[in-house]
């Protein structure tokens, strides 16, 4: 990897920065997978502008635009012996992202406002070829385009000397489509739309728009001793499905080896309550919190339940997660420090009345 960063500071409170980064990864082995990656290239360009203490109605301003281009190759013969000369598989993929954000801070009589907008546009393509006979084997990401535009506002309102209330709201408009969902490979001849129809009751990859709302309300209290802060909050956050969860269409002769996204998947809605505290002095610190998270439409990676057809699919379920995290650090001397951490989450799939899959163990 290599990076170039250029900065210009016309004043003590203003900064303009441009960065360019190139990453080149070669011969990456994937244990347990059917392919390895002989090549993966990523170029990132970013332009940032920040201005603080402007002395106007808008007290500070942050503007950022960026672009990321990924060119990735997987195959099963460059870095390993293929199972059969007739199964020389190659899967080139690209992921191109353009985005940006504008965030402003505004001082007012009721507190400090933070308002902004961010946009993201991601295009992904991935095909799998059989290089033995030079045929298209599967359409993995069928020309997937996901565009997200978000608007948000947040107010920090002081209450007395030791308390602060933070309230915020966020709106996201998400548009998605798969332009190559009708592209049909040679063998087996099932297009992405054919696969979606099999596993999701005739579904097709139509253009889709989501309007997602989130918000938060948080209280913070500074201890009179000056040793730290206590906080409590409630929030609603929404996570839209990514390109794989929504549109992956990995075909296979054996149905159990298929991996098919759900074009009808709904976004996750998290409703969380959290309380915690952060205390300490110059030598020791304790940071602990617990939370309860009620999730509507959790996006779950699942297996299709049909005889001789247990393809990997996605579905929405309702879920509950209860967990906590605690860290303790202590400076033994000026040069030595020790840290102790504990994290645990209990999660249940309420729809199927069973433990929620893919949850990390206690650590």
Short mmCIF file of C-alpha atoms in Angstrom, two decimals:
data_model
loop_
_atom_site.label_atom_id
_atom_site.label_comp_id
_atom_site.label_asym_id
_atom_site.label_seq_id
_atom_site.Cartn_x
_atom_site.Cartn_y
_atom_site.Cartn_z
CA UNK A 1 0.00 0.00 0.00
CA UNK A 2 1.03 3.58 -0.57
CA UNK A 3 -0.62 6.90 0.25
CA UNK A 4 -0.06 10.53 -0.61
CA UNK A 5 -1.56 13.27 1.58
CA UNK A 6 -1.44 16.95 0.67
CA UNK A 7 -2.70 19.61 3.07
CA UNK A 8 -3.21 23.35 2.96
CA UNK A 9 -3.90 25.42 6.10
CA UNK A 10 -4.69 29.04 5.19
CA UNK A 11 -5.46 29.74 8.88
CA UNK A 12 -5.24 28.05 12.27
CA UNK A 13 -8.88 26.97 12.03
CA UNK A 14 -9.13 26.03 8.34
CA UNK A 15 -7.77 22.96 6.62
CA UNK A 16 -7.96 21.56 3.09
CA UNK A 17 -6.69 18.03 2.57
CA UNK A 18 -6.38 15.73 -0.44
CA UNK A 19 -5.33 12.09 -0.17
CA UNK A 20 -4.75 9.30 -2.67
CA UNK A 21 -4.24 5.71 -1.59
CA UNK A 22 -3.34 2.59 -3.58
CA UNK A 23 -3.61 -0.93 -2.17
CA UNK A 24 -2.35 -3.99 -4.03
CA UNK A 25 -2.99 -7.42 -2.53
CA UNK A 26 -1.54 -10.55 -4.12
CA UNK A 27 -1.91 -14.29 -3.47
CA UNK A 28 -4.45 -14.18 -0.64
CA UNK A 29 -5.48 -17.65 0.54
CA UNK A 30 -9.02 -18.29 1.82
CA UNK A 31 -9.06 -21.38 4.04
CA UNK A 32 -12.39 -23.20 3.90
CA UNK A 33 -13.52 -21.42 0.73
CA UNK A 34 -13.70 -22.75 -2.80
CA UNK A 35 -11.43 -20.08 -4.24
CA UNK A 36 -8.41 -17.91 -3.45
CA UNK A 37 -7.58 -14.38 -4.58
CA UNK A 38 -4.48 -13.97 -6.77
CA UNK A 39 -5.20 -10.23 -7.16
CA UNK A 40 -7.12 -7.45 -5.43
CA UNK A 41 -6.60 -3.75 -6.24
CA UNK A 42 -8.15 -0.78 -4.44
CA UNK A 43 -7.71 2.92 -5.24
CA UNK A 44 -9.15 5.57 -2.89
CA UNK A 45 -9.30 9.33 -3.44
CA UNK A 46 -10.54 11.73 -0.77
CA UNK A 47 -10.92 15.50 -0.45
CA UNK A 48 -11.71 17.11 2.93
CA UNK A 49 -12.36 20.66 4.04
CA UNK A 50 -12.81 21.71 7.68
CA UNK A 51 -13.35 25.11 9.24
CA UNK A 52 -13.75 25.72 13.00
CA UNK A 53 -14.66 28.79 15.07
CA UNK A 54 -16.01 30.59 12.03
CA UNK A 55 -17.82 33.19 14.17
CA UNK A 56 -21.00 33.12 12.12
CA UNK A 57 -24.38 31.40 12.54
CA UNK A 58 -22.61 28.30 11.20
CA UNK A 59 -19.78 27.88 13.70
CA UNK A 60 -17.98 24.99 12.01
CA UNK A 61 -18.15 23.19 8.69
CA UNK A 62 -16.90 19.82 7.45
CA UNK A 63 -17.10 18.81 3.79
CA UNK A 64 -15.82 15.51 2.38
CA UNK A 65 -16.02 13.77 -0.98
CA UNK A 66 -14.43 10.45 -1.87
CA UNK A 67 -14.18 7.73 -4.47
CA UNK A 68 -13.15 4.09 -4.06
CA UNK A 69 -12.55 1.59 -6.89
CA UNK A 70 -12.05 -2.10 -6.14
CA UNK A 71 -10.95 -4.68 -8.74
CA UNK A 72 -10.95 -8.16 -7.21
CA UNK A 73 -10.28 -11.60 -8.69
CA UNK A 74 -11.01 -15.03 -7.23
CA UNK A 75 -10.19 -18.39 -8.84
CA UNK A 76 -9.58 -22.00 -7.88
CA UNK A 77 -6.48 -22.79 -9.93
CA UNK A 78 -3.81 -20.06 -9.60
CA UNK A 79 -2.96 -20.74 -5.94
CA UNK A 80 -4.29 -24.29 -5.53
CA UNK A 81 -4.76 -27.48 -7.49
CA UNK A 82 -8.30 -27.59 -8.97
CA UNK A 83 -10.49 -30.56 -8.14
CA UNK A 84 -10.88 -31.29 -11.85
CA UNK A 85 -9.46 -29.81 -15.09
CA UNK A 86 -13.09 -29.29 -16.14
CA UNK A 87 -13.77 -27.08 -13.11
CA UNK A 88 -11.38 -24.17 -13.67
CA UNK A 89 -13.46 -21.39 -12.10
CA UNK A 90 -12.69 -17.66 -12.19
CA UNK A 91 -14.75 -14.85 -10.61
CA UNK A 92 -13.73 -11.25 -11.38
CA UNK A 93 -15.61 -8.53 -9.50
CA UNK A 94 -15.66 -4.76 -9.20
CA UNK A 95 -17.06 -2.43 -6.54
CA UNK A 96 -17.03 1.30 -7.28
CA UNK A 97 -18.19 3.79 -4.65
CA UNK A 98 -18.68 7.55 -4.78
CA UNK A 99 -19.84 9.50 -1.75
CA UNK A 100 -19.63 12.61 0.31
CA UNK A 101 -20.98 14.52 3.27
CA UNK A 102 -21.55 18.04 4.57
CA UNK A 103 -21.84 18.56 8.34
CA UNK A 104 -22.30 21.91 10.06
CA UNK A 105 -22.30 22.98 13.70
CA UNK A 106 -24.63 25.78 14.75
CA UNK A 107 -24.64 27.53 18.13
CA UNK A 108 -28.03 28.70 19.39
CA UNK A 109 -29.76 29.78 22.60
CA UNK A 110 -31.05 26.23 23.19
CA UNK A 111 -27.73 24.48 22.60
CA UNK A 112 -25.46 23.29 19.83
CA UNK A 113 -26.94 21.91 16.64
CA UNK A 114 -25.26 19.48 14.23
CA UNK A 115 -26.98 19.07 10.87
CA UNK A 116 -25.83 17.45 7.71
CA UNK A 117 -26.33 15.41 4.59
CA UNK A 118 -24.43 12.41 3.26
CA UNK A 119 -24.71 10.54 -0.03
CA UNK A 120 -23.31 7.20 -1.17
CA UNK A 121 -23.53 5.46 -4.52
CA UNK A 122 -22.15 1.94 -4.90
CA UNK A 123 -22.05 -0.15 -8.10
CA UNK A 124 -21.05 -3.81 -7.98
CA UNK A 125 -20.50 -6.39 -10.71
CA UNK A 126 -19.34 -9.97 -10.35
CA UNK A 127 -19.47 -12.90 -12.76
CA UNK A 128 -18.15 -16.45 -12.49
CA UNK A 129 -16.67 -18.19 -15.54
CA UNK A 130 -15.68 -21.75 -16.28
CA UNK A 131 -12.29 -21.28 -17.93
CA UNK A 132 -12.17 -24.91 -19.13
CA UNK A 133 -14.76 -24.21 -21.82
CA UNK A 134 -14.84 -20.38 -21.52
CA UNK A 135 -18.50 -20.17 -20.52
CA UNK A 136 -20.43 -18.01 -18.07
CA UNK A 137 -21.18 -20.14 -15.03
CA UNK A 138 -23.03 -17.71 -12.73
CA UNK A 139 -24.01 -14.06 -12.30
CA UNK A 140 -22.93 -13.28 -8.73
CA UNK A 141 -23.60 -9.51 -8.36
CA UNK A 142 -25.91 -8.76 -11.31
CA UNK A 143 -25.06 -5.12 -11.98
CA UNK A 144 -26.08 -4.03 -8.49
CA UNK A 145 -26.56 -0.33 -7.79
CA UNK A 146 -27.39 0.99 -4.31
CA UNK A 147 -27.81 4.73 -3.76
CA UNK A 148 -28.32 6.17 -0.29
CA UNK A 149 -29.01 9.79 0.66
CA UNK A 150 -29.25 10.70 4.34
CA UNK A 151 -30.32 13.84 6.19
CA UNK A 152 -29.73 14.23 9.92
CA UNK A 153 -29.96 16.73 12.73
CA UNK A 154 -28.83 16.59 16.35
CA UNK A 155 -29.17 18.98 19.29
CA UNK A 156 -26.96 19.02 22.40
CA UNK A 157 -28.91 20.91 25.09
CA UNK A 158 -27.25 21.66 28.47
CA UNK A 159 -29.39 21.26 31.59
CA UNK A 160 -27.68 22.92 34.52
CA UNK A 161 -23.95 22.50 35.07
CA UNK A 162 -23.75 18.70 35.10
CA UNK A 163 -26.38 17.43 32.64
CA UNK A 164 -26.80 17.35 28.87
CA UNK A 165 -29.58 16.07 26.68
CA UNK A 166 -28.81 14.94 23.12
CA UNK A 167 -31.68 14.47 20.67
CA UNK A 168 -31.41 13.60 17.02
CA UNK A 169 -33.33 12.41 13.97
CA UNK A 170 -32.17 10.85 10.69
CA UNK A 171 -33.86 10.14 7.37
CA UNK A 172 -32.39 7.89 4.66
CA UNK A 173 -33.70 7.35 1.16
CA UNK A 174 -32.30 4.15 -0.36
CA UNK A 175 -32.72 3.12 -3.97
CA UNK A 176 -31.53 -0.23 -5.31
CA UNK A 177 -31.65 -2.17 -8.56
CA UNK A 178 -29.92 -5.02 -10.40
CA UNK A 179 -29.57 -4.22 -14.10
CA UNK A 180 -28.28 -7.67 -15.14
CA UNK A 181 -30.77 -9.83 -13.24
CA UNK A 182 -32.03 -11.38 -16.51
CA UNK A 183 -28.55 -12.37 -17.72
CA UNK A 184 -28.58 -16.16 -18.10
CA UNK A 185 -25.41 -18.28 -17.74
CA UNK A 186 -24.72 -21.28 -19.94
CA UNK A 187 -24.84 -24.04 -17.35
CA UNK A 188 -26.95 -24.34 -15.36
CA UNK A 189 -29.14 -21.87 -17.30
CA UNK A 190 -30.69 -19.96 -14.38
CA UNK A 191 -30.55 -16.18 -14.33
CA UNK A 192 -30.58 -14.24 -11.03
CA UNK A 193 -34.29 -13.57 -11.51
CA UNK A 194 -34.87 -17.30 -12.03
CA UNK A 195 -33.11 -18.03 -8.74
CA UNK A 196 -35.00 -15.29 -6.87
CA UNK A 197 -38.28 -16.73 -8.16
CA UNK A 198 -37.40 -20.22 -6.90
CA UNK A 199 -36.56 -19.21 -3.35
CA UNK A 200 -38.80 -16.17 -2.78
CA UNK A 201 -42.19 -17.10 -4.28
CA UNK A 202 -41.72 -15.67 -7.76
CA UNK A 203 -39.79 -12.55 -6.71
CA UNK A 204 -37.84 -10.49 -9.24
CA UNK A 205 -35.14 -7.83 -8.91
CA UNK A 206 -37.29 -4.75 -9.44
CA UNK A 207 -36.19 -1.19 -8.72
CA UNK A 208 -36.93 -0.47 -5.08
CA UNK A 209 -36.99 2.61 -2.84
CA UNK A 210 -36.88 2.67 0.97
CA UNK A 211 -37.65 5.60 3.27
CA UNK A 212 -35.97 4.90 6.60
CA UNK A 213 -36.32 6.94 9.79
CA UNK A 214 -34.14 6.83 12.88
CA UNK A 215 -33.67 8.87 16.00
CA UNK A 216 -32.05 9.04 19.41
CA UNK A 217 -32.55 10.61 22.81
CA UNK A 218 -29.66 10.49 25.30
CA UNK A 219 -29.00 11.94 28.76
CA UNK A 220 -25.48 12.49 30.11
CA UNK A 221 -24.56 13.42 33.68
CA UNK A 222 -21.14 14.51 34.92
CA UNK A 223 -20.37 13.32 38.45
CA UNK A 224 -19.77 16.07 41.00
CA UNK A 225 -16.49 14.43 41.89
CA UNK A 226 -15.26 15.06 38.36
CA UNK A 227 -14.41 11.37 38.00
CA UNK A 228 -16.58 10.63 35.01
CA UNK A 229 -19.96 10.49 33.33
CA UNK A 230 -23.15 8.43 33.46
CA UNK A 231 -25.45 8.15 30.48
CA UNK A 232 -28.71 6.57 29.37
CA UNK A 233 -30.41 6.60 26.02
CA UNK A 234 -32.99 5.20 23.65
CA UNK A 235 -32.54 4.98 19.89
CA UNK A 236 -33.97 3.69 16.65
CA UNK A 237 -31.53 2.84 13.88
CA UNK A 238 -32.26 1.34 10.48
CA UNK A 239 -29.82 -0.77 8.43
CA UNK A 240 -30.63 -1.46 4.81
CA UNK A 241 -29.55 -4.72 3.18
CA UNK A 242 -26.21 -4.73 1.38
CA UNK A 243 -25.59 -5.90 -2.18
CA UNK A 244 -24.99 -9.51 -1.14
CA UNK A 245 -28.00 -9.84 1.17
CA UNK A 246 -30.27 -8.35 -1.49
CA UNK A 247 -28.95 -9.56 -4.85
CA UNK A 248 -26.24 -12.28 -4.63
CA UNK A 249 -27.08 -15.01 -7.16
CA UNK A 250 -24.43 -17.71 -6.91
CA UNK A 251 -25.73 -20.64 -8.94
CA UNK A 252 -24.62 -24.29 -8.78
CA UNK A 253 -25.59 -27.67 -10.20
CA UNK A 254 -26.18 -28.90 -6.62
CA UNK A 255 -28.94 -26.73 -5.05
CA UNK A 256 -27.34 -27.02 -1.63
CA UNK A 257 -24.33 -25.05 -2.91
CA UNK A 258 -26.42 -22.10 -4.15
CA UNK A 259 -26.27 -18.70 -2.42
CA UNK A 260 -29.19 -16.46 -3.29
CA UNK A 261 -30.01 -12.99 -2.01
CA UNK A 262 -33.52 -11.74 -1.31
CA UNK A 263 -34.63 -8.79 -3.51
CA UNK A 264 -37.68 -8.33 -1.26
CA UNK A 265 -35.71 -8.14 2.00
CA UNK A 266 -36.79 -5.38 4.38
CA UNK A 267 -34.32 -3.18 6.29
CA UNK A 268 -33.47 -3.94 9.91
CA UNK A 269 -35.09 -1.70 12.53
CA UNK A 270 -33.21 -1.61 15.85
CA UNK A 271 -34.95 -0.18 18.95
CA UNK A 272 -32.37 0.00 21.73
CA UNK A 273 -32.16 1.10 25.35
CA UNK A 274 -28.66 1.57 26.79
CA UNK A 275 -27.25 2.71 30.12
CA UNK A 276 -23.61 3.06 31.08
CA UNK A 277 -20.91 4.90 32.93
CA UNK A 278 -17.36 6.06 32.36
CA UNK A 279 -15.30 6.77 35.49
CA UNK A 280 -11.62 7.12 36.30
CA UNK A 281 -8.72 9.42 36.95
CA UNK A 282 -5.25 9.89 35.48
CA UNK A 283 -4.28 6.31 36.36
CA UNK A 284 -7.38 4.09 36.04
CA UNK A 285 -10.55 4.04 33.97
CA UNK A 286 -13.72 1.93 33.94
CA UNK A 287 -16.16 2.00 31.01
CA UNK A 288 -19.26 -0.21 31.32
CA UNK A 289 -22.63 -0.37 29.60
CA UNK A 290 -25.60 -2.70 29.13
CA UNK A 291 -28.26 -2.62 26.45
CA UNK A 292 -31.55 -4.16 25.35
CA UNK A 293 -32.18 -4.24 21.58
CA UNK A 294 -35.54 -5.17 20.05
CA UNK A 295 -35.10 -5.72 16.30
CA UNK A 296 -37.82 -5.82 13.70
CA UNK A 297 -36.93 -7.49 10.38
CA UNK A 298 -33.46 -8.67 11.41
CA UNK A 299 -31.68 -9.84 8.23
CA UNK A 300 -30.79 -13.48 8.87
CA UNK A 301 -28.65 -15.72 6.70
CA UNK A 302 -30.66 -18.95 6.53
CA UNK A 303 -31.07 -22.31 4.78
CA UNK A 304 -33.91 -23.10 2.41
CA UNK A 305 -35.86 -26.00 3.89
CA UNK A 306 -36.82 -28.38 1.12
CA UNK A 307 -35.68 -31.94 0.39
CA UNK A 308 -32.46 -31.95 -1.64
CA UNK A 309 -32.47 -28.14 -1.70
CA UNK A 310 -30.94 -26.33 1.27
CA UNK A 311 -29.52 -23.32 -0.54
CA UNK A 312 -28.19 -20.39 1.49
CA UNK A 313 -30.82 -17.61 1.49
CA UNK A 314 -31.84 -14.55 3.53
CA UNK A 315 -35.02 -13.76 5.42
CA UNK A 316 -36.40 -11.25 7.92
CA UNK A 317 -37.09 -12.31 11.50
CA UNK A 318 -37.90 -10.48 14.72
CA UNK A 319 -35.11 -10.69 17.28
CA UNK A 320 -34.08 -9.66 20.79
CA UNK A 321 -30.53 -8.94 21.88
CA UNK A 322 -29.41 -8.27 25.44
CA UNK A 323 -25.77 -7.59 26.15
CA UNK A 324 -23.10 -5.58 27.81
CA UNK A 325 -19.47 -4.60 27.63
CA UNK A 326 -17.04 -3.53 30.34
CA UNK A 327 -13.41 -2.47 30.17
CA UNK A 328 -10.99 -1.68 32.98
CA UNK A 329 -7.55 -0.15 32.47
CA UNK A 330 -4.84 0.66 34.99
CA UNK A 331 -1.48 2.34 34.54
CA UNK A 332 1.00 0.26 36.58
CA UNK A 333 3.81 2.76 35.94
CA UNK A 334 4.42 5.57 33.49
CA UNK A 335 5.51 2.95 30.94
CA UNK A 336 3.25 -0.03 31.68
CA UNK A 337 -0.54 -0.34 31.39
CA UNK A 338 -2.91 -3.27 31.85
CA UNK A 339 -6.37 -3.71 30.33
CA UNK A 340 -9.21 -6.10 31.17
CA UNK A 341 -12.33 -6.42 29.04
CA UNK A 342 -15.56 -8.42 29.09
CA UNK A 343 -18.25 -8.56 26.40
CA UNK A 344 -21.36 -10.73 26.18
CA UNK A 345 -24.57 -10.75 24.16
CA UNK A 346 -27.62 -13.02 24.39
CA UNK A 347 -29.71 -13.07 21.21
CA UNK A 348 -32.91 -14.85 20.29
CA UNK A 349 -34.73 -15.38 17.01
CA UNK A 350 -38.27 -14.56 18.14
CA UNK A 351 -39.90 -15.60 14.85
CA UNK A 352 -38.60 -19.18 14.97
CA UNK A 353 -38.22 -19.33 18.78
CA UNK A 354 -34.56 -20.32 18.72
CA UNK A 355 -31.13 -18.84 19.35
CA UNK A 356 -30.10 -16.19 16.82
CA UNK A 357 -27.33 -17.39 14.52
CA UNK A 358 -23.90 -15.78 13.99
CA UNK A 359 -23.71 -14.12 17.42
CA UNK A 360 -20.22 -13.88 19.00
CA UNK A 361 -19.57 -15.84 22.20
CA UNK A 362 -18.63 -14.32 25.54
CA UNK A 363 -15.13 -12.86 25.31
#
